[in-house]
C-alpha positions as MATLAB code, in Angstrom:
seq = 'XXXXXXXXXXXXXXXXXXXXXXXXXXXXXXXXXXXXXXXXXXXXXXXXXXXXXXXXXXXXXXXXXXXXXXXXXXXXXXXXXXXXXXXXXXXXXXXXXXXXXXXXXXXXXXXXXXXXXXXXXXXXXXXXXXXXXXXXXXXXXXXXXXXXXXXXXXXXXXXXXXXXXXXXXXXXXXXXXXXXXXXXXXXXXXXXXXXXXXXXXXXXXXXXXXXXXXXXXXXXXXXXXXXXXXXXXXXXXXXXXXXXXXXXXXXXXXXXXXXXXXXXXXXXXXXXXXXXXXXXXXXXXXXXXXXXXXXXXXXXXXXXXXXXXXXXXXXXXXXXXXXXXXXXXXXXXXXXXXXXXXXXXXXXXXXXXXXXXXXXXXXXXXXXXXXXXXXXXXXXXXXXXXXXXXXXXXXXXXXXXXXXXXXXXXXXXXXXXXXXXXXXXXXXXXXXXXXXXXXXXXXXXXXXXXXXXXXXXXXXXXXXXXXXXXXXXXXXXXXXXXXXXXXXXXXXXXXXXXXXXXXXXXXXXXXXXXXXXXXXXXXXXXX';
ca = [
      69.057  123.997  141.839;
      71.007  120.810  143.000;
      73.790  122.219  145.913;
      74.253  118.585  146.362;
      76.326  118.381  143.198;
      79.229  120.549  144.758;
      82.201  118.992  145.349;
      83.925  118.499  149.384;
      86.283  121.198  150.345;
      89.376  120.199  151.972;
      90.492  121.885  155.038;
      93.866  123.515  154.692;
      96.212  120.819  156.408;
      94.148  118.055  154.207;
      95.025  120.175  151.183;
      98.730  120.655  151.856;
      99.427  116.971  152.558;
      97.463  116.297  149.366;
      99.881  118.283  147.425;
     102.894  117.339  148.560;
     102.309  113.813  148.919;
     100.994  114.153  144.510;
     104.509  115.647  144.134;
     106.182  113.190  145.977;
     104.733  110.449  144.002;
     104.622  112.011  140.591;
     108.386  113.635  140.365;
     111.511  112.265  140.641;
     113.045  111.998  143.835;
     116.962  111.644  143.792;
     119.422  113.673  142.181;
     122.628  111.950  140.745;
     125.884  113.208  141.975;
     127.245  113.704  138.958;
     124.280  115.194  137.779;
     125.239  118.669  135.714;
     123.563  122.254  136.545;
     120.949  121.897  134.038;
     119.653  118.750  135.072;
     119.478  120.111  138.539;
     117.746  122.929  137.428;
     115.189  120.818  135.659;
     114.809  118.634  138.956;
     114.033  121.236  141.351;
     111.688  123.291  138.552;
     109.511  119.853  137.827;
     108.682  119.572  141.429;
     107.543  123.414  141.682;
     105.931  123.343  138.707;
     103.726  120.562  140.009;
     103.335  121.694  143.659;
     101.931  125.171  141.550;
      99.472  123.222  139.232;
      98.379  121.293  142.141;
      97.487  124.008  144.498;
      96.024  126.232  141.359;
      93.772  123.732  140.250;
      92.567  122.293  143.003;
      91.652  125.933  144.625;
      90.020  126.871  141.204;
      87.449  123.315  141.398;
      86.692  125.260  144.492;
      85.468  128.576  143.050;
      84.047  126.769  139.863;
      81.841  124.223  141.754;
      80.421  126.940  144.494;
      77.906  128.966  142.734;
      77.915  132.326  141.783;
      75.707  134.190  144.174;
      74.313  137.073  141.618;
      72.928  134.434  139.598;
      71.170  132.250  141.183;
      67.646  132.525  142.030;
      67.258  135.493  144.654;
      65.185  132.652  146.922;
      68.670  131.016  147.131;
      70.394  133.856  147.449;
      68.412  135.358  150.138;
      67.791  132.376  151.866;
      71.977  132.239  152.030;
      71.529  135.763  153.415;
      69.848  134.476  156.489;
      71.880  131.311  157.423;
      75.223  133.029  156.786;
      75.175  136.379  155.305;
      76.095  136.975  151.767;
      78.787  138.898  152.540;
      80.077  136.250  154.520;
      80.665  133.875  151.502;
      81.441  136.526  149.063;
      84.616  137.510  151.031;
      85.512  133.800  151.487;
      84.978  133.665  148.063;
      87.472  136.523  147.173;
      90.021  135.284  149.906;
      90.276  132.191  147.537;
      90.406  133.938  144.636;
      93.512  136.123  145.810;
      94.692  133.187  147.527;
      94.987  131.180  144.164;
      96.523  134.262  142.142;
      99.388  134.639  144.935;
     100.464  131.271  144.753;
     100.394  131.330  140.913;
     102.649  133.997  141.458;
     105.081  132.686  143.526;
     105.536  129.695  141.716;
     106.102  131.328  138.566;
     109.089  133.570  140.176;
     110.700  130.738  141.563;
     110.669  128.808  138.483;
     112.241  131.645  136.625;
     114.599  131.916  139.739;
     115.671  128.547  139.313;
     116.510  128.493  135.795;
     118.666  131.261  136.217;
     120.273  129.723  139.638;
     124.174  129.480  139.302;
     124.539  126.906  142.041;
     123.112  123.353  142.255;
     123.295  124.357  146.270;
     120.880  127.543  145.297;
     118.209  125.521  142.910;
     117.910  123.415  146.276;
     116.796  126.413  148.355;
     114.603  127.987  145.776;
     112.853  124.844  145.348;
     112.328  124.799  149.317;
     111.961  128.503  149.804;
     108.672  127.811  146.637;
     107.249  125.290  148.368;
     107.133  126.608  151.848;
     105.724  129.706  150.638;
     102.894  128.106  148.854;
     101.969  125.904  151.471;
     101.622  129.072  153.850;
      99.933  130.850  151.662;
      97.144  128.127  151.396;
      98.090  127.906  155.162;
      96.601  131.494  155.715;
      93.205  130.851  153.981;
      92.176  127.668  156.115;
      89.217  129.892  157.920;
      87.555  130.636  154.448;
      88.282  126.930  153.235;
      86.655  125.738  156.601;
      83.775  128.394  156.437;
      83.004  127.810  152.845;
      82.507  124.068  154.126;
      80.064  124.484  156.568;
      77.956  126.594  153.785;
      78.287  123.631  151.366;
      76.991  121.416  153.968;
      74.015  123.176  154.980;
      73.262  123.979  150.833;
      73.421  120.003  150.736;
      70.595  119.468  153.408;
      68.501  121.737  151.323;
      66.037  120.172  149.824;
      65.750  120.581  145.779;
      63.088  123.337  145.701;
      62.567  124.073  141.949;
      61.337  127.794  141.784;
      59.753  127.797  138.410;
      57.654  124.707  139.105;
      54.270  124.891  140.200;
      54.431  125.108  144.201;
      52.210  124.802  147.562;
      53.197  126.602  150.077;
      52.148  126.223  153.951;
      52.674  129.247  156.493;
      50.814  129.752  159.819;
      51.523  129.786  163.578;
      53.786  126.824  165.392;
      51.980  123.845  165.386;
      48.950  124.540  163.735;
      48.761  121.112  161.763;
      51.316  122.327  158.907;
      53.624  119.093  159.227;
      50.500  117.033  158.991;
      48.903  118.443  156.031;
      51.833  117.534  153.752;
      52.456  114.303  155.183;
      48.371  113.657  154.482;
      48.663  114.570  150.545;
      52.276  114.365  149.489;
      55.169  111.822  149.604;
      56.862  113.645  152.447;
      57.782  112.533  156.065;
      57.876  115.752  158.476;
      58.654  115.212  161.853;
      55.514  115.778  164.042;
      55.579  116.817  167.715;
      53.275  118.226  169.964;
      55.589  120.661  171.083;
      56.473  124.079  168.922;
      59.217  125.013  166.489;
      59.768  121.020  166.053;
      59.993  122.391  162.175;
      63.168  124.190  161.584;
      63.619  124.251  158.068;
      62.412  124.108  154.750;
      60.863  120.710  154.009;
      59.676  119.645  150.546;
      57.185  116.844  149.108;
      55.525  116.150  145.874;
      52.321  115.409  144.669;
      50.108  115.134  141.712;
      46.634  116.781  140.347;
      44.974  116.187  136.670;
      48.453  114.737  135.471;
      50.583  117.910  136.408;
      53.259  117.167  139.160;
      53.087  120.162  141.988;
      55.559  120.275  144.733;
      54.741  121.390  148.502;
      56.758  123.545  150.930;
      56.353  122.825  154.512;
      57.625  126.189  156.386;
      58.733  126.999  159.689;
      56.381  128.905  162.048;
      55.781  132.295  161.778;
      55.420  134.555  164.954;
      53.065  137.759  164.791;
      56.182  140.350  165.480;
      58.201  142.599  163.161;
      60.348  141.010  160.676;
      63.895  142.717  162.682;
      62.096  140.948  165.681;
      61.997  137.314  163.798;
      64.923  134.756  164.015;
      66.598  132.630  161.826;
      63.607  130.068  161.484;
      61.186  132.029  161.216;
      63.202  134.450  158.477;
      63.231  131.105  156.127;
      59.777  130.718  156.127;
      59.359  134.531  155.269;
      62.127  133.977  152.280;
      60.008  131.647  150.904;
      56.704  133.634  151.281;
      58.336  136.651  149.446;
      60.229  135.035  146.551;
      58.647  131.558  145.667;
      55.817  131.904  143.316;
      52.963  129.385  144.797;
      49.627  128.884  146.296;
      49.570  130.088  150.069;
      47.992  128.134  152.459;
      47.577  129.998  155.075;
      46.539  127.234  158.124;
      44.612  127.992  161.226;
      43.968  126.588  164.208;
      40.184  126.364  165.410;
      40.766  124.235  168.409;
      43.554  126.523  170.404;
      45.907  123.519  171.081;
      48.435  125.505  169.543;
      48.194  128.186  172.084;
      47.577  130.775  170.173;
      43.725  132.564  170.003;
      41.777  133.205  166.067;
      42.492  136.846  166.930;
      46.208  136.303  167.315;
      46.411  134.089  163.953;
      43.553  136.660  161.671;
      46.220  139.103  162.826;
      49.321  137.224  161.434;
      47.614  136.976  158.501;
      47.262  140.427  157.774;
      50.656  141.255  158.905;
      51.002  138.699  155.900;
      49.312  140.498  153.417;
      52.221  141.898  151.180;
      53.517  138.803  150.630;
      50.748  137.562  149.783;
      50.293  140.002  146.559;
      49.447  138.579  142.948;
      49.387  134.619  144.519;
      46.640  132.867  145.357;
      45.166  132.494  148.421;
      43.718  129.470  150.561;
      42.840  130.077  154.044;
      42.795  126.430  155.510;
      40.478  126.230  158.957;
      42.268  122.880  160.482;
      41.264  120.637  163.357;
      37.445  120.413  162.710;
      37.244  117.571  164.267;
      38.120  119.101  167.645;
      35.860  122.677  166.884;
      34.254  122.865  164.220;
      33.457  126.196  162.374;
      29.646  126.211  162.982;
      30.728  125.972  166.845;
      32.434  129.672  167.380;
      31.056  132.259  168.717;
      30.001  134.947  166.489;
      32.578  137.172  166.562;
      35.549  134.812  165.734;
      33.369  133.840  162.711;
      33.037  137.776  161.778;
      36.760  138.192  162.224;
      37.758  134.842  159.899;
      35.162  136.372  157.161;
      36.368  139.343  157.384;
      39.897  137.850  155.895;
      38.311  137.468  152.672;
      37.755  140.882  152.191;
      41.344  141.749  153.164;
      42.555  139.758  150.258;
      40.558  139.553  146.884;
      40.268  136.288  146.200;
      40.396  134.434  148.950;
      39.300  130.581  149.363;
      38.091  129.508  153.103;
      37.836  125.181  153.205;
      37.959  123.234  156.171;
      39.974  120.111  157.221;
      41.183  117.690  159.736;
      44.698  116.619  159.485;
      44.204  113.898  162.186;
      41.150  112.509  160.648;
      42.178  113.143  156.512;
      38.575  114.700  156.274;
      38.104  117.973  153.550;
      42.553  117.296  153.138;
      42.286  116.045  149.600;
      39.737  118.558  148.884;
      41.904  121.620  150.180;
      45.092  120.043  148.095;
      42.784  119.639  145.029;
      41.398  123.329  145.442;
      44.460  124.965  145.667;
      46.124  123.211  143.015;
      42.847  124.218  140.824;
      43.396  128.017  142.115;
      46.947  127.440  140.990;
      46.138  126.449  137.501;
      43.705  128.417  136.867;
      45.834  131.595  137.779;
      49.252  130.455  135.372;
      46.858  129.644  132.098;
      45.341  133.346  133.131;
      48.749  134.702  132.630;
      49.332  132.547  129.262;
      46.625  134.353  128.206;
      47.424  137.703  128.904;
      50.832  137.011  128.146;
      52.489  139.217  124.465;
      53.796  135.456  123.192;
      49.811  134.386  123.453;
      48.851  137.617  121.699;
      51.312  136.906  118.611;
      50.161  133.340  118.236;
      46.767  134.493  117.795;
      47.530  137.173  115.785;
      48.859  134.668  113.168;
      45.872  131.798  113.187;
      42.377  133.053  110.915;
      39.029  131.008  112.351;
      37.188  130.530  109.026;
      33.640  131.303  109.347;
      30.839  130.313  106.566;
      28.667  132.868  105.074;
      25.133  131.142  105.908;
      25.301  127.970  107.963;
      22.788  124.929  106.391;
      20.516  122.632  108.446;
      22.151  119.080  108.179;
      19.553  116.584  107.076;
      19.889  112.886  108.272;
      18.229  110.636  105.635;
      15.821  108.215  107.178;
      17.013  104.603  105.975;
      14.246  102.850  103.950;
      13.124   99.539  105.163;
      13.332   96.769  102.783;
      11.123   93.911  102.083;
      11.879   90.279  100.532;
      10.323   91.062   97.438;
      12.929   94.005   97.099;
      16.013   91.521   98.222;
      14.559   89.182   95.580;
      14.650   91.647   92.940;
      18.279   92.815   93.485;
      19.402   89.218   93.598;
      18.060   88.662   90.061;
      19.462   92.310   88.867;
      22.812   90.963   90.305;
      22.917   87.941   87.560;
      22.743   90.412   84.593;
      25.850   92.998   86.148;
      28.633   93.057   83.043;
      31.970   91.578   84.823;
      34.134   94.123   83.661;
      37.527   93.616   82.134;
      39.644   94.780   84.403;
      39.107   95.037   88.730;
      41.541   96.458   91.012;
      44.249   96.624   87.973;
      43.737   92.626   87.399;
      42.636   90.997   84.584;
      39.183   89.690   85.935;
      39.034   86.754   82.569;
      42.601   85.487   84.038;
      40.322   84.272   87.520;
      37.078   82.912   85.769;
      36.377   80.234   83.447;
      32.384   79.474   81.940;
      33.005   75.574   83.091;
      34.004   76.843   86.330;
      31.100   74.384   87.785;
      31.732   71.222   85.448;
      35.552   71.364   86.392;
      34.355   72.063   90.680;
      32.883   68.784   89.929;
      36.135   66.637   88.412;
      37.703   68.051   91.217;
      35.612   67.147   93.711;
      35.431   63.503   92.823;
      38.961   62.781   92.234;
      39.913   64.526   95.998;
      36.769   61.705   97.723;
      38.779   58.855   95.672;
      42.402   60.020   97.032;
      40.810   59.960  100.511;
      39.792   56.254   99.880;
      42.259   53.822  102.104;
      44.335   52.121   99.719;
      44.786   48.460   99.205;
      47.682   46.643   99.796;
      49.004   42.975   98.967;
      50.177   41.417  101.669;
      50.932   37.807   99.773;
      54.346   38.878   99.416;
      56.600   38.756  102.996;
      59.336   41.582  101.488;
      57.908   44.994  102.440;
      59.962   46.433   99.687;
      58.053   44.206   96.833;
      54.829   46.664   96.749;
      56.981   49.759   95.503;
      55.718   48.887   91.936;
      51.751   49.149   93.570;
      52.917   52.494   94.443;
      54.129   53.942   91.118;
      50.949   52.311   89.427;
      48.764   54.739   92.258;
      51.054   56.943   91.335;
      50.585   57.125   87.732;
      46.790   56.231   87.849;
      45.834   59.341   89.735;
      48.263   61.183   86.721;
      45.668   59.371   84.052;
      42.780   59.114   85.776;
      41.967   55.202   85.230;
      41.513   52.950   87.512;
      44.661   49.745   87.388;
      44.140   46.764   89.058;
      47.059   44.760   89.039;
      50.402   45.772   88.322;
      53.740   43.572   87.215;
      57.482   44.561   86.661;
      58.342   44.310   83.234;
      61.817   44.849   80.850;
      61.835   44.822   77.415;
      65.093   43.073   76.162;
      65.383   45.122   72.523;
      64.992   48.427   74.143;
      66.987   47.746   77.424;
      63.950   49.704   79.339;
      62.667   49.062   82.086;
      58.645   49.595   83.035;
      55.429   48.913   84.723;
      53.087   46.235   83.391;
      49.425   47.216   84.429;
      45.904   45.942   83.271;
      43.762   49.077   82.726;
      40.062   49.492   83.104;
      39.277   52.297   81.635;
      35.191   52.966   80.800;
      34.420   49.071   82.013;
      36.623   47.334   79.497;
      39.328   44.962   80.175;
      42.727   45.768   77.841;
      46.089   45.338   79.198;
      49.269   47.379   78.047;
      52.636   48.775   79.265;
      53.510   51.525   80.563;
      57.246   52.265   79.866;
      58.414   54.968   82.082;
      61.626   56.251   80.828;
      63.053   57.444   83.721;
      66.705   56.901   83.907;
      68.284   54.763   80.950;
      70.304   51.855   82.328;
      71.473   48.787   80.700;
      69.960   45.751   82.177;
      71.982   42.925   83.432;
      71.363   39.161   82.728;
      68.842   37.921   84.632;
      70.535   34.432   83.989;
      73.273   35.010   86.686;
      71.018   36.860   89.470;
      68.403   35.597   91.472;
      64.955   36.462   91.894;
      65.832   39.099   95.009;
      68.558   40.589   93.932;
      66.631   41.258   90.882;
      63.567   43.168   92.561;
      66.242   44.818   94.218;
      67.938   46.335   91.259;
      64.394   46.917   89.935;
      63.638   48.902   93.080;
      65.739   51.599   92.196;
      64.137   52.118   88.761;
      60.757   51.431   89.434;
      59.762   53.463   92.009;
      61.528   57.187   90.493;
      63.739   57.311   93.109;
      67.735   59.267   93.406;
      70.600   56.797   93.143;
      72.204   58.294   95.879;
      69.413   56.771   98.109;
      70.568   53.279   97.708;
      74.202   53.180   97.509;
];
């Protein structure tokens, strides 16, 4: 849960100037002297009216934002138990509550008051006699506005501790190397000191293990005394241990630079022990690199193996927090242990039994030995053969829902052939006369190209022509065709057009008006 979300609360003064100020702005604020009783009464009942709405709504954002303490998780609730007492904020709660209903109250009276006033002189002093009363009303409840502040604060600082997700938690004596750890294999940044207590709170980073995000809790110390004994700091850290469902690591200190002997911490652990019930269990030996485990005498060693058999199963790993060496190990260990206990309870779970209940595993009668074929090796002689078996396959009529005689023709090859032959003579560089100095004179060599690649002869000279009865125009072009020489015209009949007189035009202007005929061209090209 997100406390950050809740809105400020005003202190009492804030909240009265607030008000007024709103109804200042938002009502009218002269009275004609003329004005008749009604529209006095209306005047003085807008501005209560307001003042009323103002104070009731802005009071109930105040109970709606703050949560409800029966339902939210008990590790919220409880830990509110310790910092201020539930009580506490439940009666601050209630002194809102009543607070809110009075002052609906009061307004409402006054309004009717007003609208049966028979003076303009006594609307006035209802209107002042509403508003005073309101304000000291909300006046009266500025201790459980300012109390109810300082709780909001301190639920802001906490940090977002999800209860249902999957959660490492680290308990032990004052600095025993719990700061470290989490600052080695999450993204948090604890304060570390050599000096006790310097942890005073919950403190929360995250991490990640085979693509499942788990989130650490760095406690407070814990002191080995009765719980009525423990203070505030320490009761967080016991809050969390009895009402967040995680993987403990419990963290001792094998060097003693935390002043405290292995008999003092083997017996905080099993002062520990009911908390510890249906979680599981890492006992984390830190500060190897100072003393390591094989170094201890005898006895300390019996007393740290005798922890496993106070707690069925129970993990023992060693680290250094200083060095990083066995850290990642003990995160990835207890995140394992973590795992492997929630899929546990899928399993056992009534919602696993039902799914199971309604899937059937098919299982075969007689089970039969799977034989891989050896492939055959074959020889040329064998290729050979299938290539000659290929040329006497049918083609069939129809492949693939096409008409297989629409894509093959028995002169396939003689036609390849044509084809070939006339693509090498278009690649051939062509001629080109350059006796004449007009560029625009070889348009007629063009067309002849043109139509010789159409007939598939061979032209070698071409001349404009026009034939005077039939007022068409054309291409004059000697022809050889299978090595004889025969000349005839070729009339294209492209677009009809009366000819003028060549009398009256010269020889360029002619080609010029030929141009346009000759070479198949749009007449909108050379207008």
């Amino acid at each position: 849960m997100n406390f950050k979300q809740i809105s400020r609360i005003e202190s009492a003064n804030d909240l009265i100037d607030t008000v007024l100020s709103y109804v200042q702005r938002k009502t009218p604020t002269q009275l004609r002297p003329d004005a008749s009783l009604s529209q006095c009464r209306m005047f003085y009942n807008t501005k209560v009216s307001v003042c009323l709405n103002q104070y009731s709504e802005r009071v109930q954002k105040i109970l709606t934002d703050f949560p409800r303490i029966d339902e939210i998780h008990p590790f919220y609730s409880f830990w509110l138990n310790v910092n201020y007492s539930v009580d506490h904020v439940k009666l601050a709660l209630g002194k809102l509550r009543h607070t809110a209903d009075v002052v609906k109250n009061t307004g409402m009276d006054n309004v009717k008051l007003i609208k049966q006033a028979d003076s303009k002189f006594r609307c006035r002093n209802l209107k002042k006699s509403a508003l005073g009363r309101m304000t000291s009303i909300i006046r009266q409840a500025r201790h459980s506005l300012a109390f109810l502040e300082r709780v909001r604060q301190h639920m802001a600082r906490l940090p977002a501790i999800a209860p249902e997700r999957n959660t490492l938690l680290l308990c032990g004596f004052p600095s025993v190397g719990k700061s470290s750890f989490i600052n080695q294999v999450s993204n948090a940044a604890v304060e570390v000191q050599p000096h006790a207590f310097t942890t005073k709170s919950l403190y929360l980073g995250h991490t990640t293990f085979s693509h499942v995000n788990f989130q650490i809790i760095d406690t407070p110390g814990i002191l080995d005394r009765q719980i009525s004994e423990r203070n505030r700091i320490e009761m967080q850290a016991m809050v969390a241990l009895a009402y967040l469902d995680a993987c403990v690591l419990f963290i001792m200190d094998l060097s003693g630079q935390c002043h405290y002997t292995i008999e003092q911490q083997c017996e905080l652990y099993r002062s520990l022990t009911p908390t510890f019930e249906g979680k599981p269990i890492l006992l984390v030996l830190n500060k190897t690199d100072i003393r390591p485990f094989d170094e201890l005498p005898d006895d300390e060693k019996a007393m740290i193996e005798e922890l496993g058999e106070v707690m069925p199963h129970t993990h023992t790993m060693e680290c250094s927090a200083l060095t990083s060496e066995g850290v990642m190990d003990v995160r990835n260990k207890a995140c394992q242990l973590l795992l492997d206990r929630n899929n546990a309870r899928r399993v056992r779970s009534s919602e696993f039994n039902k799914a199971l209940d309604q899937l059937h595993v098919g299982q075969p009668e007689r089970t039969l030995e799977a034989v891989v074929p050896v492939p055959l090796e074959k020889s040329e002689m064998d290729l050979e053969d299938g290539r000659k078996q290929m040329k006497d396959y049918v083609i069939p009529e129809i492949f693939n829902g096409k008409n297989v005689i629409d894509f093959y023709d028995p002169n396939i090859e003689e036609l390849l052939a044509k084809e070939l032959e006339i693509e090498q003579f278009r690649e051939r560089p062509e001629p080109m006369d350059r006796t004449h100095s007009d560029p625009k004179n070889h348009a007629p060599e063009k067309i002849g190209m043109a139509r010789k690649r159409r007939i598939g002869c061979k032209p070698t000279r071409f001349t404009a022509a026009f034939d005077e009865s039939t007022q068409e125009e054309g291409v004059m072009a000697e022809i050889d065709g299978e090595g004889n020489d025969s000349s005839e015209t070729l009339t294209m009949k492209t677009m009809p057009k009366k000819f003028r007189k060549a009398d009256h035009l010269d020889k360029k202007a002619q080609w010029k008006y030929d141009r346009s005929i000759v070479t198949m061209k749009p007449k909108h090209l050379y207008r």
